[in-house]
Amino acid sequence: MVGSGLMAKRSAGSLDRTITVERYQVVGTNDFNEDILDWAGFITVRAARRDVSDGEKFAAGQTGSSLRSRFVIRASTKSKTISPVDRLSYDGGIWNIEGVKEGDQGDMRGRFIEITAVRSTD
C-alpha cells in the first residue's frame, strides 16, 4: 500500500498547471427571453501538460502552425463528462479538444482523465 501512496503523491505533484474547460452553454437571456449561448467556464482544475507535437500546415498558399498537447487531470463526476465539443482555456490561449480518454497511470487506473488538445500558434 505504501507504493500506491507514493505513486499518488508523485502523480498529484505533477499537476502543476491550471486549466479551464469551457462549454458552449446558456449564459443568459435577451430582451425577447431567448437564450443567449456562449462559451463559459465549466470546470477549472489542476493539470499536467505534455507537448505531443507541433506542425505546420500548407493550404492554398497560406501557412499555419499548431501545437498539440496532452493534459492529464483528476477524474471526477464533472471531468468525466468532458468531450471534444468542449474546449480548454490555458495560458491565455484557446485549445480545441480532439480526444478524451481514461488516463493509464499504472495502478492509478480510473483516477485520471487524459485530454488531447490542439491550438493554433499563429
PDB file of C-alpha atoms in Angstrom:
ATOM      1  CA  MET A   1       0.000   0.000   0.000  1.00  0.00           C
ATOM      2  CA  VAL A   2       2.933   2.324   0.628  1.00  0.00           C
ATOM      3  CA  GLY A   3       3.902   2.129  -3.046  1.00  0.00           C
ATOM      4  CA  SER A   4       0.496   3.292  -4.237  1.00  0.00           C
ATOM      5  CA  GLY A   5       0.620   6.230  -1.798  1.00  0.00           C
ATOM      6  CA  LEU A   6       3.941   7.331  -3.264  1.00  0.00           C
ATOM      7  CA  MET A   7       2.524   6.998  -6.783  1.00  0.00           C
ATOM      8  CA  ALA A   8      -0.469   9.153  -5.803  1.00  0.00           C
ATOM      9  CA  LYS A   9       1.808  11.858  -4.407  1.00  0.00           C
ATOM     10  CA  ARG A  10       4.060  11.759  -7.465  1.00  0.00           C
ATOM     11  CA  SER A  11       1.073  11.962  -9.863  1.00  0.00           C
ATOM     12  CA  ALA A  12      -0.603  14.733  -7.893  1.00  0.00           C
ATOM     13  CA  GLY A  13       2.671  16.669  -7.712  1.00  0.00           C
ATOM     14  CA  SER A  14       2.912  16.792 -11.498  1.00  0.00           C
ATOM     15  CA  LEU A  15      -0.447  18.587 -11.778  1.00  0.00           C
ATOM     16  CA  ASP A  16       1.351  21.921 -11.955  1.00  0.00           C
ATOM     17  CA  ARG A  17      -0.896  23.866 -14.372  1.00  0.00           C
ATOM     18  CA  THR A  18      -4.391  25.304 -14.076  1.00  0.00           C
ATOM     19  CA  ILE A  19      -6.785  24.815 -16.993  1.00  0.00           C
ATOM     20  CA  THR A  20     -10.414  25.753 -17.501  1.00  0.00           C
ATOM     21  CA  VAL A  21     -12.687  23.557 -19.556  1.00  0.00           C
ATOM     22  CA  GLU A  22     -15.243  25.725 -21.323  1.00  0.00           C
ATOM     23  CA  ARG A  23     -18.614  24.548 -22.547  1.00  0.00           C
ATOM     24  CA  TYR A  24     -20.964  26.214 -25.034  1.00  0.00           C
ATOM     25  CA  GLN A  25     -24.000  26.847 -22.867  1.00  0.00           C
ATOM     26  CA  VAL A  26     -26.814  29.230 -21.976  1.00  0.00           C
ATOM     27  CA  VAL A  27     -25.309  32.294 -20.284  1.00  0.00           C
ATOM     28  CA  GLY A  28     -28.447  34.443 -20.089  1.00  0.00           C
ATOM     29  CA  THR A  29     -31.486  35.645 -21.991  1.00  0.00           C
ATOM     30  CA  ASN A  30     -32.065  38.595 -24.292  1.00  0.00           C
ATOM     31  CA  ASP A  31     -34.896  41.156 -24.273  1.00  0.00           C
ATOM     32  CA  PHE A  32     -37.141  38.625 -26.053  1.00  0.00           C
ATOM     33  CA  ASN A  33     -36.471  35.997 -23.361  1.00  0.00           C
ATOM     34  CA  GLU A  34     -34.443  33.936 -25.854  1.00  0.00           C
ATOM     35  CA  ASP A  35     -31.433  32.003 -24.631  1.00  0.00           C
ATOM     36  CA  ILE A  36     -28.012  33.537 -25.215  1.00  0.00           C
ATOM     37  CA  LEU A  37     -25.389  30.872 -25.901  1.00  0.00           C
ATOM     38  CA  ASP A  38     -21.683  31.439 -25.408  1.00  0.00           C
ATOM     39  CA  TRP A  39     -18.553  29.723 -24.141  1.00  0.00           C
ATOM     40  CA  ALA A  40     -18.432  29.724 -20.353  1.00  0.00           C
ATOM     41  CA  GLY A  41     -16.245  28.091 -17.734  1.00  0.00           C
ATOM     42  CA  PHE A  42     -17.464  24.589 -16.916  1.00  0.00           C
ATOM     43  CA  ILE A  43     -14.701  23.340 -14.618  1.00  0.00           C
ATOM     44  CA  THR A  44     -11.303  24.685 -13.525  1.00  0.00           C
ATOM     45  CA  VAL A  45      -8.794  22.030 -12.493  1.00  0.00           C
ATOM     46  CA  ARG A  46      -5.116  21.342 -11.945  1.00  0.00           C
ATOM     47  CA  ALA A  47      -3.422  19.507 -14.821  1.00  0.00           C
ATOM     48  CA  ALA A  48      -0.143  18.098 -16.062  1.00  0.00           C
ATOM     49  CA  ARG A  49       0.793  19.073 -19.621  1.00  0.00           C
ATOM     50  CA  ARG A  50       2.955  17.227 -22.114  1.00  0.00           C
ATOM     51  CA  ASP A  51       3.511  18.507 -25.642  1.00  0.00           C
ATOM     52  CA  VAL A  52       2.889  15.833 -28.260  1.00  0.00           C
ATOM     53  CA  SER A  53       3.815  17.617 -31.468  1.00  0.00           C
ATOM     54  CA  ASP A  54       3.873  20.841 -33.322  1.00  0.00           C
ATOM     55  CA  GLY A  55       3.352  21.181 -37.005  1.00  0.00           C
ATOM     56  CA  GLU A  56       2.809  23.390 -39.968  1.00  0.00           C
ATOM     57  CA  LYS A  57       0.021  23.161 -42.496  1.00  0.00           C
ATOM     58  CA  PHE A  58       0.179  24.488 -46.011  1.00  0.00           C
ATOM     59  CA  ALA A  59      -3.179  25.212 -47.599  1.00  0.00           C
ATOM     60  CA  ALA A  60      -3.976  27.479 -50.534  1.00  0.00           C
ATOM     61  CA  GLY A  61      -0.601  29.184 -50.252  1.00  0.00           C
ATOM     62  CA  GLN A  62      -1.066  30.008 -46.564  1.00  0.00           C
ATOM     63  CA  THR A  63       0.985  28.651 -43.702  1.00  0.00           C
ATOM     64  CA  GLY A  64      -0.477  27.762 -40.335  1.00  0.00           C
ATOM     65  CA  SER A  65       1.135  26.181 -37.323  1.00  0.00           C
ATOM     66  CA  SER A  66      -0.292  24.375 -34.343  1.00  0.00           C
ATOM     67  CA  LEU A  67       0.729  22.793 -31.059  1.00  0.00           C
ATOM     68  CA  ARG A  68      -0.782  19.529 -29.804  1.00  0.00           C
ATOM     69  CA  SER A  69      -0.566  18.668 -26.101  1.00  0.00           C
ATOM     70  CA  ARG A  70      -1.939  16.155 -23.630  1.00  0.00           C
ATOM     71  CA  PHE A  71      -3.404  17.405 -20.376  1.00  0.00           C
ATOM     72  CA  VAL A  72      -3.914  14.950 -17.509  1.00  0.00           C
ATOM     73  CA  ILE A  73      -6.447  15.851 -14.825  1.00  0.00           C
ATOM     74  CA  ARG A  74      -8.020  14.036 -11.893  1.00  0.00           C
ATOM     75  CA  ALA A  75     -11.195  12.139 -12.697  1.00  0.00           C
ATOM     76  CA  SER A  76     -14.383  13.479 -11.130  1.00  0.00           C
ATOM     77  CA  THR A  77     -18.074  13.385 -11.883  1.00  0.00           C
ATOM     78  CA  LYS A  78     -17.756  16.625 -13.888  1.00  0.00           C
ATOM     79  CA  SER A  79     -14.452  15.824 -15.613  1.00  0.00           C
ATOM     80  CA  LYS A  80     -15.848  12.506 -16.870  1.00  0.00           C
ATOM     81  CA  THR A  81     -18.359  14.486 -18.995  1.00  0.00           C
ATOM     82  CA  ILE A  82     -15.664  16.427 -20.913  1.00  0.00           C
ATOM     83  CA  SER A  83     -15.812  15.737 -24.652  1.00  0.00           C
ATOM     84  CA  PRO A  84     -14.498  17.161 -27.951  1.00  0.00           C
ATOM     85  CA  VAL A  85     -17.459  19.572 -28.103  1.00  0.00           C
ATOM     86  CA  ASP A  86     -15.856  21.408 -25.166  1.00  0.00           C
ATOM     87  CA  ARG A  87     -12.642  23.437 -25.319  1.00  0.00           C
ATOM     88  CA  LEU A  88      -9.779  24.379 -22.988  1.00  0.00           C
ATOM     89  CA  SER A  89      -8.607  27.774 -21.881  1.00  0.00           C
ATOM     90  CA  TYR A  90      -4.988  27.646 -20.793  1.00  0.00           C
ATOM     91  CA  ASP A  91      -2.127  30.134 -20.603  1.00  0.00           C
ATOM     92  CA  GLY A  92      -4.043  32.836 -22.480  1.00  0.00           C
ATOM     93  CA  GLY A  93      -4.986  30.575 -25.385  1.00  0.00           C
ATOM     94  CA  ILE A  94      -7.942  28.508 -26.532  1.00  0.00           C
ATOM     95  CA  TRP A  95      -7.317  24.822 -27.187  1.00  0.00           C
ATOM     96  CA  ASN A  96      -9.681  22.632 -29.232  1.00  0.00           C
ATOM     97  CA  ILE A  97     -10.208  19.234 -27.662  1.00  0.00           C
ATOM     98  CA  GLU A  98      -9.502  16.375 -30.059  1.00  0.00           C
ATOM     99  CA  GLY A  99      -9.939  13.437 -27.705  1.00  0.00           C
ATOM    100  CA  VAL A 100     -10.657  12.432 -24.128  1.00  0.00           C
ATOM    101  CA  LYS A 101      -9.857   9.098 -22.543  1.00  0.00           C
ATOM    102  CA  GLU A 102      -9.244   7.453 -19.214  1.00  0.00           C
ATOM    103  CA  GLY A 103      -5.652   8.013 -18.152  1.00  0.00           C
ATOM    104  CA  ASP A 104      -3.452   4.958 -17.752  1.00  0.00           C
ATOM    105  CA  GLN A 105      -1.302   5.824 -14.753  1.00  0.00           C
ATOM    106  CA  GLY A 106      -0.241   2.311 -13.724  1.00  0.00           C
ATOM    107  CA  ASP A 107      -2.119   1.197 -10.601  1.00  0.00           C
ATOM    108  CA  MET A 108      -3.939   4.559 -10.629  1.00  0.00           C
ATOM    109  CA  ARG A 109      -6.255   3.475 -13.473  1.00  0.00           C
ATOM    110  CA  GLY A 110      -9.584   5.303 -13.451  1.00  0.00           C
ATOM    111  CA  ARG A 111      -8.330   8.198 -11.320  1.00  0.00           C
ATOM    112  CA  PHE A 112      -7.160  10.431 -14.181  1.00  0.00           C
ATOM    113  CA  ILE A 113      -8.547  11.757 -17.469  1.00  0.00           C
ATOM    114  CA  GLU A 114      -6.269  12.446 -20.445  1.00  0.00           C
ATOM    115  CA  ILE A 115      -7.292  15.248 -22.809  1.00  0.00           C
ATOM    116  CA  THR A 116      -5.583  15.712 -26.169  1.00  0.00           C
ATOM    117  CA  ALA A 117      -5.975  19.275 -27.402  1.00  0.00           C
ATOM    118  CA  VAL A 118      -4.569  21.492 -30.148  1.00  0.00           C
ATOM    119  CA  ARG A 119      -4.173  25.239 -30.514  1.00  0.00           C
ATOM    120  CA  SER A 120      -3.016  27.494 -33.298  1.00  0.00           C
ATOM    121  CA  THR A 121       0.388  29.090 -32.721  1.00  0.00           C
ATOM    122  CA  ASP A 122      -0.091  31.776 -35.380  1.00  0.00           C
TER     123      ASP A 122
END
